[in-house]
Amino acid sequence: MQLSDFPPPATPAARAARLLAERYHSESILNHVIRSWLWAEGFAAVEERSDIDHELLYVSALLHDIGIVPEYDNVNLSYEEAGGHVAVALTTGAGWEADRSTRALEVVIRHNWPSVDPAMDVEGYLLETATALDISGARTEALPASFLDEVLAEYPRLQLAREFGDGVTDQAARKPHTSARRLVDGGVVGKLANHPLERSV
């Protein structure tokens, strides 16, 4: 498994999601969302999962944290729900049917669930699994070490621990009814600081 095995989808929605992520995210968070997509594709490969909507997975991964940035920070909604609605707007503009745009909302929201049943939502499962790896260090052993190293060399973690930790802590304080509070109470800041990949490339 190597980075070249997973070219980004060459579609208007995928290109727009990448441009939006580049415009609004810091380099640390941009690298995180790209790594999350790559980890998701890696899990799909090692688990031999078929019938993946790869465009949906890519768009959802690139936009899954955009609700944290000030420009898209919703006064009441959780950051993942706010980000999911950004995905709806983007994919609707790209010509997706309403049901498929709704799937982007669902996948982005479900990435913050404690777990997702792949039989219910395989893309949601893959993104939840991928972000759990990148944020909490879960299941790093499930992907080839050479692939982890290659991805980290291309998309390093930089200041992810501090930036994401600060962002989710701020969200938890202002919106304690949202999943950000659960993440903070669950020790996400410590998990980021002690992440096994923080000591890698």
JSON list of C-alpha atoms in Angstrom, two decimals:
[
{"chain": "A", "resi": 1, "resn": "MET", "atom": "CA", "xyz": [0.00, 0.00, 0.00]},
{"chain": "A", "resi": 2, "resn": "GLN", "atom": "CA", "xyz": [1.36, 3.40, -0.99]},
{"chain": "A", "resi": 3, "resn": "LEU", "atom": "CA", "xyz": [0.21, 6.97, -1.44]},
{"chain": "A", "resi": 4, "resn": "SER", "atom": "CA", "xyz": [-0.01, 6.66, -5.22]},
{"chain": "A", "resi": 5, "resn": "ASP", "atom": "CA", "xyz": [-2.67, 3.96, -4.81]},
{"chain": "A", "resi": 6, "resn": "PHE", "atom": "CA", "xyz": [-5.18, 6.65, -3.80]},
{"chain": "A", "resi": 7, "resn": "PRO", "atom": "CA", "xyz": [-5.47, 9.50, -6.30]},
{"chain": "A", "resi": 8, "resn": "PRO", "atom": "CA", "xyz": [-8.09, 12.13, -5.36]},
{"chain": "A", "resi": 9, "resn": "PRO", "atom": "CA", "xyz": [-11.32, 11.92, -7.37]},
{"chain": "A", "resi": 10, "resn": "ALA", "atom": "CA", "xyz": [-11.15, 14.17, -10.45]},
{"chain": "A", "resi": 11, "resn": "THR", "atom": "CA", "xyz": [-14.63, 15.65, -10.06]},
{"chain": "A", "resi": 12, "resn": "PRO", "atom": "CA", "xyz": [-15.97, 19.19, -9.57]},
{"chain": "A", "resi": 13, "resn": "ALA", "atom": "CA", "xyz": [-17.14, 18.42, -6.02]},
{"chain": "A", "resi": 14, "resn": "ALA", "atom": "CA", "xyz": [-13.80, 16.90, -5.02]},
{"chain": "A", "resi": 15, "resn": "ARG", "atom": "CA", "xyz": [-11.82, 19.79, -6.47]},
{"chain": "A", "resi": 16, "resn": "ALA", "atom": "CA", "xyz": [-14.11, 22.32, -4.78]},
{"chain": "A", "resi": 17, "resn": "ALA", "atom": "CA", "xyz": [-13.81, 20.53, -1.42]},
{"chain": "A", "resi": 18, "resn": "ARG", "atom": "CA", "xyz": [-10.01, 20.62, -1.67]},
{"chain": "A", "resi": 19, "resn": "LEU", "atom": "CA", "xyz": [-10.03, 24.33, -2.58]},
{"chain": "A", "resi": 20, "resn": "LEU", "atom": "CA", "xyz": [-12.40, 25.15, 0.29]},
{"chain": "A", "resi": 21, "resn": "ALA", "atom": "CA", "xyz": [-10.30, 23.18, 2.77]},
{"chain": "A", "resi": 22, "resn": "GLU", "atom": "CA", "xyz": [-7.14, 24.91, 1.54]},
{"chain": "A", "resi": 23, "resn": "ARG", "atom": "CA", "xyz": [-8.73, 28.33, 1.83]},
{"chain": "A", "resi": 24, "resn": "TYR", "atom": "CA", "xyz": [-10.09, 28.03, 5.36]},
{"chain": "A", "resi": 25, "resn": "HIS", "atom": "CA", "xyz": [-7.86, 25.55, 7.17]},
{"chain": "A", "resi": 26, "resn": "SER", "atom": "CA", "xyz": [-4.40, 26.02, 8.57]},
{"chain": "A", "resi": 27, "resn": "GLU", "atom": "CA", "xyz": [-1.74, 23.77, 7.13]},
{"chain": "A", "resi": 28, "resn": "SER", "atom": "CA", "xyz": [-1.93, 21.54, 10.22]},
{"chain": "A", "resi": 29, "resn": "ILE", "atom": "CA", "xyz": [-5.69, 20.99, 9.93]},
{"chain": "A", "resi": 30, "resn": "LEU", "atom": "CA", "xyz": [-5.53, 20.71, 6.14]},
{"chain": "A", "resi": 31, "resn": "ASN", "atom": "CA", "xyz": [-2.98, 17.92, 6.49]},
{"chain": "A", "resi": 32, "resn": "HIS", "atom": "CA", "xyz": [-5.23, 16.28, 9.08]},
{"chain": "A", "resi": 33, "resn": "VAL", "atom": "CA", "xyz": [-8.27, 16.17, 6.81]},
{"chain": "A", "resi": 34, "resn": "ILE", "atom": "CA", "xyz": [-6.21, 14.84, 3.89]},
{"chain": "A", "resi": 35, "resn": "ARG", "atom": "CA", "xyz": [-4.62, 12.19, 6.11]},
{"chain": "A", "resi": 36, "resn": "SER", "atom": "CA", "xyz": [-8.09, 11.26, 7.36]},
{"chain": "A", "resi": 37, "resn": "TRP", "atom": "CA", "xyz": [-9.18, 10.59, 3.78]},
{"chain": "A", "resi": 38, "resn": "LEU", "atom": "CA", "xyz": [-6.06, 8.53, 3.13]},
{"chain": "A", "resi": 39, "resn": "TRP", "atom": "CA", "xyz": [-6.47, 6.51, 6.33]},
{"chain": "A", "resi": 40, "resn": "ALA", "atom": "CA", "xyz": [-10.13, 5.89, 5.38]},
{"chain": "A", "resi": 41, "resn": "GLU", "atom": "CA", "xyz": [-9.10, 4.61, 1.97]},
{"chain": "A", "resi": 42, "resn": "GLY", "atom": "CA", "xyz": [-6.40, 2.51, 3.62]},
{"chain": "A", "resi": 43, "resn": "PHE", "atom": "CA", "xyz": [-8.91, 0.90, 5.97]},
{"chain": "A", "resi": 44, "resn": "ALA", "atom": "CA", "xyz": [-11.23, 0.20, 3.03]},
{"chain": "A", "resi": 45, "resn": "ALA", "atom": "CA", "xyz": [-8.35, -1.56, 1.27]},
{"chain": "A", "resi": 46, "resn": "VAL", "atom": "CA", "xyz": [-7.10, -3.66, 4.18]},
{"chain": "A", "resi": 47, "resn": "GLU", "atom": "CA", "xyz": [-10.65, -4.65, 5.14]},
{"chain": "A", "resi": 48, "resn": "GLU", "atom": "CA", "xyz": [-11.42, -5.45, 1.49]},
{"chain": "A", "resi": 49, "resn": "ARG", "atom": "CA", "xyz": [-14.51, -3.28, 1.46]},
{"chain": "A", "resi": 50, "resn": "SER", "atom": "CA", "xyz": [-16.19, -2.76, -1.91]},
{"chain": "A", "resi": 51, "resn": "ASP", "atom": "CA", "xyz": [-19.03, -0.56, -3.10]},
{"chain": "A", "resi": 52, "resn": "ILE", "atom": "CA", "xyz": [-17.42, 2.53, -1.54]},
{"chain": "A", "resi": 53, "resn": "ASP", "atom": "CA", "xyz": [-18.55, 5.91, -2.86]},
{"chain": "A", "resi": 54, "resn": "HIS", "atom": "CA", "xyz": [-15.02, 7.29, -3.09]},
{"chain": "A", "resi": 55, "resn": "GLU", "atom": "CA", "xyz": [-16.09, 10.78, -4.12]},
{"chain": "A", "resi": 56, "resn": "LEU", "atom": "CA", "xyz": [-18.49, 10.99, -1.18]},
{"chain": "A", "resi": 57, "resn": "LEU", "atom": "CA", "xyz": [-15.76, 9.76, 1.16]},
{"chain": "A", "resi": 58, "resn": "TYR", "atom": "CA", "xyz": [-13.24, 12.30, -0.16]},
{"chain": "A", "resi": 59, "resn": "VAL", "atom": "CA", "xyz": [-15.57, 15.30, 0.02]},
{"chain": "A", "resi": 60, "resn": "SER", "atom": "CA", "xyz": [-16.75, 14.34, 3.50]},
{"chain": "A", "resi": 61, "resn": "ALA", "atom": "CA", "xyz": [-13.20, 13.84, 4.74]},
{"chain": "A", "resi": 62, "resn": "LEU", "atom": "CA", "xyz": [-11.94, 17.15, 3.35]},
{"chain": "A", "resi": 63, "resn": "LEU", "atom": "CA", "xyz": [-14.83, 19.06, 4.94]},
{"chain": "A", "resi": 64, "resn": "HIS", "atom": "CA", "xyz": [-15.34, 17.14, 8.18]},
{"chain": "A", "resi": 65, "resn": "ASP", "atom": "CA", "xyz": [-13.73, 19.79, 10.41]},
{"chain": "A", "resi": 66, "resn": "ILE", "atom": "CA", "xyz": [-14.65, 22.95, 8.53]},
{"chain": "A", "resi": 67, "resn": "GLY", "atom": "CA", "xyz": [-17.29, 23.76, 11.15]},
{"chain": "A", "resi": 68, "resn": "ILE", "atom": "CA", "xyz": [-14.46, 24.60, 13.56]},
{"chain": "A", "resi": 69, "resn": "VAL", "atom": "CA", "xyz": [-13.18, 27.57, 11.53]},
{"chain": "A", "resi": 70, "resn": "PRO", "atom": "CA", "xyz": [-14.67, 30.97, 12.49]},
{"chain": "A", "resi": 71, "resn": "GLU", "atom": "CA", "xyz": [-16.26, 31.53, 9.09]},
{"chain": "A", "resi": 72, "resn": "TYR", "atom": "CA", "xyz": [-18.39, 28.37, 9.43]},
{"chain": "A", "resi": 73, "resn": "ASP", "atom": "CA", "xyz": [-18.73, 28.15, 13.20]},
{"chain": "A", "resi": 74, "resn": "ASN", "atom": "CA", "xyz": [-22.45, 27.81, 13.91]},
{"chain": "A", "resi": 75, "resn": "VAL", "atom": "CA", "xyz": [-23.79, 29.53, 17.01]},
{"chain": "A", "resi": 76, "resn": "ASN", "atom": "CA", "xyz": [-25.71, 26.46, 18.17]},
{"chain": "A", "resi": 77, "resn": "LEU", "atom": "CA", "xyz": [-24.91, 23.40, 16.05]},
{"chain": "A", "resi": 78, "resn": "SER", "atom": "CA", "xyz": [-22.01, 21.06, 16.71]},
{"chain": "A", "resi": 79, "resn": "TYR", "atom": "CA", "xyz": [-19.00, 21.67, 14.51]},
{"chain": "A", "resi": 80, "resn": "GLU", "atom": "CA", "xyz": [-19.52, 18.41, 12.64]},
{"chain": "A", "resi": 81, "resn": "GLU", "atom": "CA", "xyz": [-23.17, 19.23, 11.89]},
{"chain": "A", "resi": 82, "resn": "ALA", "atom": "CA", "xyz": [-22.21, 22.73, 10.74]},
{"chain": "A", "resi": 83, "resn": "GLY", "atom": "CA", "xyz": [-19.53, 21.20, 8.53]},
{"chain": "A", "resi": 84, "resn": "GLY", "atom": "CA", "xyz": [-22.00, 18.68, 7.18]},
{"chain": "A", "resi": 85, "resn": "HIS", "atom": "CA", "xyz": [-24.23, 21.50, 6.01]},
{"chain": "A", "resi": 86, "resn": "VAL", "atom": "CA", "xyz": [-21.25, 23.09, 4.25]},
{"chain": "A", "resi": 87, "resn": "ALA", "atom": "CA", "xyz": [-20.84, 19.76, 2.45]},
{"chain": "A", "resi": 88, "resn": "VAL", "atom": "CA", "xyz": [-24.52, 19.84, 1.48]},
{"chain": "A", "resi": 89, "resn": "ALA", "atom": "CA", "xyz": [-24.15, 23.32, -0.01]},
{"chain": "A", "resi": 90, "resn": "LEU", "atom": "CA", "xyz": [-20.98, 22.44, -1.89]},
{"chain": "A", "resi": 91, "resn": "THR", "atom": "CA", "xyz": [-22.26, 19.17, -3.33]},
{"chain": "A", "resi": 92, "resn": "THR", "atom": "CA", "xyz": [-25.62, 20.68, -4.26]},
{"chain": "A", "resi": 93, "resn": "GLY", "atom": "CA", "xyz": [-23.75, 23.35, -6.20]},
{"chain": "A", "resi": 94, "resn": "ALA", "atom": "CA", "xyz": [-21.74, 20.59, -7.88]},
{"chain": "A", "resi": 95, "resn": "GLY", "atom": "CA", "xyz": [-24.96, 19.00, -9.11]},
{"chain": "A", "resi": 96, "resn": "TRP", "atom": "CA", "xyz": [-25.43, 16.14, -6.67]},
{"chain": "A", "resi": 97, "resn": "GLU", "atom": "CA", "xyz": [-28.97, 14.93, -6.12]},
{"chain": "A", "resi": 98, "resn": "ALA", "atom": "CA", "xyz": [-30.53, 15.80, -2.76]},
{"chain": "A", "resi": 99, "resn": "ASP", "atom": "CA", "xyz": [-30.25, 12.26, -1.38]},
{"chain": "A", "resi": 100, "resn": "ARG", "atom": "CA", "xyz": [-26.53, 12.10, -2.12]},
{"chain": "A", "resi": 101, "resn": "SER", "atom": "CA", "xyz": [-25.89, 15.55, -0.66]},
{"chain": "A", "resi": 102, "resn": "THR", "atom": "CA", "xyz": [-27.69, 14.38, 2.47]},
{"chain": "A", "resi": 103, "resn": "ARG", "atom": "CA", "xyz": [-25.28, 11.46, 2.60]},
{"chain": "A", "resi": 104, "resn": "ALA", "atom": "CA", "xyz": [-22.39, 13.92, 2.86]},
{"chain": "A", "resi": 105, "resn": "LEU", "atom": "CA", "xyz": [-24.12, 15.52, 5.85]},
{"chain": "A", "resi": 106, "resn": "GLU", "atom": "CA", "xyz": [-24.59, 12.10, 7.46]},
{"chain": "A", "resi": 107, "resn": "VAL", "atom": "CA", "xyz": [-20.99, 10.99, 6.92]},
{"chain": "A", "resi": 108, "resn": "VAL", "atom": "CA", "xyz": [-19.56, 14.22, 8.33]},
{"chain": "A", "resi": 109, "resn": "ILE", "atom": "CA", "xyz": [-21.83, 14.07, 11.39]},
{"chain": "A", "resi": 110, "resn": "ARG", "atom": "CA", "xyz": [-21.13, 10.39, 12.00]},
{"chain": "A", "resi": 111, "resn": "HIS", "atom": "CA", "xyz": [-17.36, 10.83, 11.94]},
{"chain": "A", "resi": 112, "resn": "ASN", "atom": "CA", "xyz": [-17.76, 12.10, 15.53]},
{"chain": "A", "resi": 113, "resn": "TRP", "atom": "CA", "xyz": [-19.88, 9.18, 16.73]},
{"chain": "A", "resi": 114, "resn": "PRO", "atom": "CA", "xyz": [-18.17, 6.80, 19.19]},
{"chain": "A", "resi": 115, "resn": "SER", "atom": "CA", "xyz": [-18.57, 4.11, 16.52]},
{"chain": "A", "resi": 116, "resn": "VAL", "atom": "CA", "xyz": [-20.43, 3.58, 13.25]},
{"chain": "A", "resi": 117, "resn": "ASP", "atom": "CA", "xyz": [-21.85, 0.28, 12.00]},
{"chain": "A", "resi": 118, "resn": "PRO", "atom": "CA", "xyz": [-20.42, -0.26, 8.50]},
{"chain": "A", "resi": 119, "resn": "ALA", "atom": "CA", "xyz": [-23.56, -2.17, 7.55]},
{"chain": "A", "resi": 120, "resn": "MET", "atom": "CA", "xyz": [-25.52, 1.06, 8.08]},
{"chain": "A", "resi": 121, "resn": "ASP", "atom": "CA", "xyz": [-23.02, 3.56, 6.64]},
{"chain": "A", "resi": 122, "resn": "VAL", "atom": "CA", "xyz": [-19.73, 2.29, 5.28]},
{"chain": "A", "resi": 123, "resn": "GLU", "atom": "CA", "xyz": [-18.38, 5.75, 4.39]},
{"chain": "A", "resi": 124, "resn": "GLY", "atom": "CA", "xyz": [-19.35, 7.04, 7.85]},
{"chain": "A", "resi": 125, "resn": "TYR", "atom": "CA", "xyz": [-17.62, 4.04, 9.40]},
{"chain": "A", "resi": 126, "resn": "LEU", "atom": "CA", "xyz": [-14.46, 4.61, 7.38]},
{"chain": "A", "resi": 127, "resn": "LEU", "atom": "CA", "xyz": [-14.26, 8.30, 8.24]},
{"chain": "A", "resi": 128, "resn": "GLU", "atom": "CA", "xyz": [-14.97, 7.67, 11.93]},
{"chain": "A", "resi": 129, "resn": "THR", "atom": "CA", "xyz": [-12.27, 5.00, 12.00]},
{"chain": "A", "resi": 130, "resn": "ALA", "atom": "CA", "xyz": [-9.81, 7.20, 10.12]},
{"chain": "A", "resi": 131, "resn": "THR", "atom": "CA", "xyz": [-10.32, 10.26, 12.32]},
{"chain": "A", "resi": 132, "resn": "ALA", "atom": "CA", "xyz": [-10.07, 8.11, 15.45]},
{"chain": "A", "resi": 133, "resn": "LEU", "atom": "CA", "xyz": [-6.65, 7.01, 14.20]},
{"chain": "A", "resi": 134, "resn": "ASP", "atom": "CA", "xyz": [-5.49, 10.53, 13.41]},
{"chain": "A", "resi": 135, "resn": "ILE", "atom": "CA", "xyz": [-6.84, 12.20, 16.58]},
{"chain": "A", "resi": 136, "resn": "SER", "atom": "CA", "xyz": [-6.73, 9.47, 19.24]},
{"chain": "A", "resi": 137, "resn": "GLY", "atom": "CA", "xyz": [-4.21, 6.99, 17.87]},
{"chain": "A", "resi": 138, "resn": "ALA", "atom": "CA", "xyz": [-6.74, 4.17, 17.50]},
{"chain": "A", "resi": 139, "resn": "ARG", "atom": "CA", "xyz": [-5.81, 1.19, 15.30]},
{"chain": "A", "resi": 140, "resn": "THR", "atom": "CA", "xyz": [-2.54, 2.57, 13.96]},
{"chain": "A", "resi": 141, "resn": "GLU", "atom": "CA", "xyz": [-1.33, -1.02, 13.79]},
{"chain": "A", "resi": 142, "resn": "ALA", "atom": "CA", "xyz": [-4.05, -1.91, 11.27]},
{"chain": "A", "resi": 143, "resn": "LEU", "atom": "CA", "xyz": [-2.37, -0.02, 8.43]},
{"chain": "A", "resi": 144, "resn": "PRO", "atom": "CA", "xyz": [1.08, -0.85, 7.03]},
{"chain": "A", "resi": 145, "resn": "ALA", "atom": "CA", "xyz": [3.84, 1.05, 8.83]},
{"chain": "A", "resi": 146, "resn": "SER", "atom": "CA", "xyz": [5.39, 2.02, 5.49]},
{"chain": "A", "resi": 147, "resn": "PHE", "atom": "CA", "xyz": [2.10, 3.63, 4.43]},
{"chain": "A", "resi": 148, "resn": "LEU", "atom": "CA", "xyz": [1.80, 5.52, 7.71]},
{"chain": "A", "resi": 149, "resn": "ASP", "atom": "CA", "xyz": [5.35, 6.83, 7.30]},
{"chain": "A", "resi": 150, "resn": "GLU", "atom": "CA", "xyz": [4.83, 7.84, 3.65]},
{"chain": "A", "resi": 151, "resn": "VAL", "atom": "CA", "xyz": [1.62, 9.73, 4.41]},
{"chain": "A", "resi": 152, "resn": "LEU", "atom": "CA", "xyz": [3.15, 11.47, 7.43]},
{"chain": "A", "resi": 153, "resn": "ALA", "atom": "CA", "xyz": [6.18, 12.53, 5.38]},
{"chain": "A", "resi": 154, "resn": "GLU", "atom": "CA", "xyz": [3.91, 14.10, 2.75]},
{"chain": "A", "resi": 155, "resn": "TYR", "atom": "CA", "xyz": [1.32, 15.49, 5.17]},
{"chain": "A", "resi": 156, "resn": "PRO", "atom": "CA", "xyz": [3.05, 16.03, 8.54]},
{"chain": "A", "resi": 157, "resn": "ARG", "atom": "CA", "xyz": [1.11, 16.59, 11.75]},
{"chain": "A", "resi": 158, "resn": "LEU", "atom": "CA", "xyz": [2.77, 19.97, 12.45]},
{"chain": "A", "resi": 159, "resn": "GLN", "atom": "CA", "xyz": [0.74, 21.78, 15.16]},
{"chain": "A", "resi": 160, "resn": "LEU", "atom": "CA", "xyz": [-2.35, 19.54, 14.95]},
{"chain": "A", "resi": 161, "resn": "ALA", "atom": "CA", "xyz": [-2.33, 18.63, 18.65]},
{"chain": "A", "resi": 162, "resn": "ARG", "atom": "CA", "xyz": [-2.40, 22.25, 19.77]},
{"chain": "A", "resi": 163, "resn": "GLU", "atom": "CA", "xyz": [-4.68, 23.64, 17.05]},
{"chain": "A", "resi": 164, "resn": "PHE", "atom": "CA", "xyz": [-7.32, 20.92, 17.12]},
{"chain": "A", "resi": 165, "resn": "GLY", "atom": "CA", "xyz": [-7.13, 20.71, 20.91]},
{"chain": "A", "resi": 166, "resn": "ASP", "atom": "CA", "xyz": [-7.72, 24.47, 21.21]},
{"chain": "A", "resi": 167, "resn": "GLY", "atom": "CA", "xyz": [-10.53, 24.40, 18.66]},
{"chain": "A", "resi": 168, "resn": "VAL", "atom": "CA", "xyz": [-12.49, 21.56, 20.21]},
{"chain": "A", "resi": 169, "resn": "THR", "atom": "CA", "xyz": [-11.97, 22.94, 23.73]},
{"chain": "A", "resi": 170, "resn": "ASP", "atom": "CA", "xyz": [-13.36, 26.29, 22.61]},
{"chain": "A", "resi": 171, "resn": "GLN", "atom": "CA", "xyz": [-16.36, 24.57, 21.00]},
{"chain": "A", "resi": 172, "resn": "ALA", "atom": "CA", "xyz": [-17.00, 22.55, 24.17]},
{"chain": "A", "resi": 173, "resn": "ALA", "atom": "CA", "xyz": [-17.00, 25.67, 26.33]},
{"chain": "A", "resi": 174, "resn": "ARG", "atom": "CA", "xyz": [-19.36, 27.61, 24.08]},
{"chain": "A", "resi": 175, "resn": "LYS", "atom": "CA", "xyz": [-21.58, 24.71, 23.05]},
{"chain": "A", "resi": 176, "resn": "PRO", "atom": "CA", "xyz": [-21.52, 22.21, 25.93]},
{"chain": "A", "resi": 177, "resn": "HIS", "atom": "CA", "xyz": [-24.54, 20.34, 24.51]},
{"chain": "A", "resi": 178, "resn": "THR", "atom": "CA", "xyz": [-22.50, 19.19, 21.50]},
{"chain": "A", "resi": 179, "resn": "SER", "atom": "CA", "xyz": [-20.09, 16.32, 20.89]},
{"chain": "A", "resi": 180, "resn": "ALA", "atom": "CA", "xyz": [-17.12, 18.63, 21.48]},
{"chain": "A", "resi": 181, "resn": "ARG", "atom": "CA", "xyz": [-17.90, 18.44, 25.19]},
{"chain": "A", "resi": 182, "resn": "ARG", "atom": "CA", "xyz": [-17.83, 14.62, 25.04]},
{"chain": "A", "resi": 183, "resn": "LEU", "atom": "CA", "xyz": [-14.48, 14.69, 23.27]},
{"chain": "A", "resi": 184, "resn": "VAL", "atom": "CA", "xyz": [-12.94, 17.05, 25.80]},
{"chain": "A", "resi": 185, "resn": "ASP", "atom": "CA", "xyz": [-14.36, 15.11, 28.74]},
{"chain": "A", "resi": 186, "resn": "GLY", "atom": "CA", "xyz": [-13.01, 11.95, 27.13]},
{"chain": "A", "resi": 187, "resn": "GLY", "atom": "CA", "xyz": [-9.47, 13.31, 27.21]},
{"chain": "A", "resi": 188, "resn": "VAL", "atom": "CA", "xyz": [-8.96, 14.24, 23.58]},
{"chain": "A", "resi": 189, "resn": "VAL", "atom": "CA", "xyz": [-6.34, 16.89, 24.43]},
{"chain": "A", "resi": 190, "resn": "GLY", "atom": "CA", "xyz": [-4.19, 14.32, 26.23]},
{"chain": "A", "resi": 191, "resn": "LYS", "atom": "CA", "xyz": [-4.71, 11.77, 23.46]},
{"chain": "A", "resi": 192, "resn": "LEU", "atom": "CA", "xyz": [-3.49, 14.31, 20.92]},
{"chain": "A", "resi": 193, "resn": "ALA", "atom": "CA", "xyz": [-0.44, 15.20, 22.98]},
{"chain": "A", "resi": 194, "resn": "ASN", "atom": "CA", "xyz": [0.50, 11.54, 23.47]},
{"chain": "A", "resi": 195, "resn": "HIS", "atom": "CA", "xyz": [-0.48, 10.34, 20.00]},
{"chain": "A", "resi": 196, "resn": "PRO", "atom": "CA", "xyz": [1.87, 7.62, 18.73]},
{"chain": "A", "resi": 197, "resn": "LEU", "atom": "CA", "xyz": [2.21, 9.37, 15.38]},
{"chain": "A", "resi": 198, "resn": "GLU", "atom": "CA", "xyz": [3.41, 12.54, 17.09]},
{"chain": "A", "resi": 199, "resn": "ARG", "atom": "CA", "xyz": [6.63, 10.64, 17.66]},
{"chain": "A", "resi": 200, "resn": "SER", "atom": "CA", "xyz": [6.85, 9.38, 14.08]},
{"chain": "A", "resi": 201, "resn": "VAL", "atom": "CA", "xyz": [8.08, 11.18, 10.96]}
]
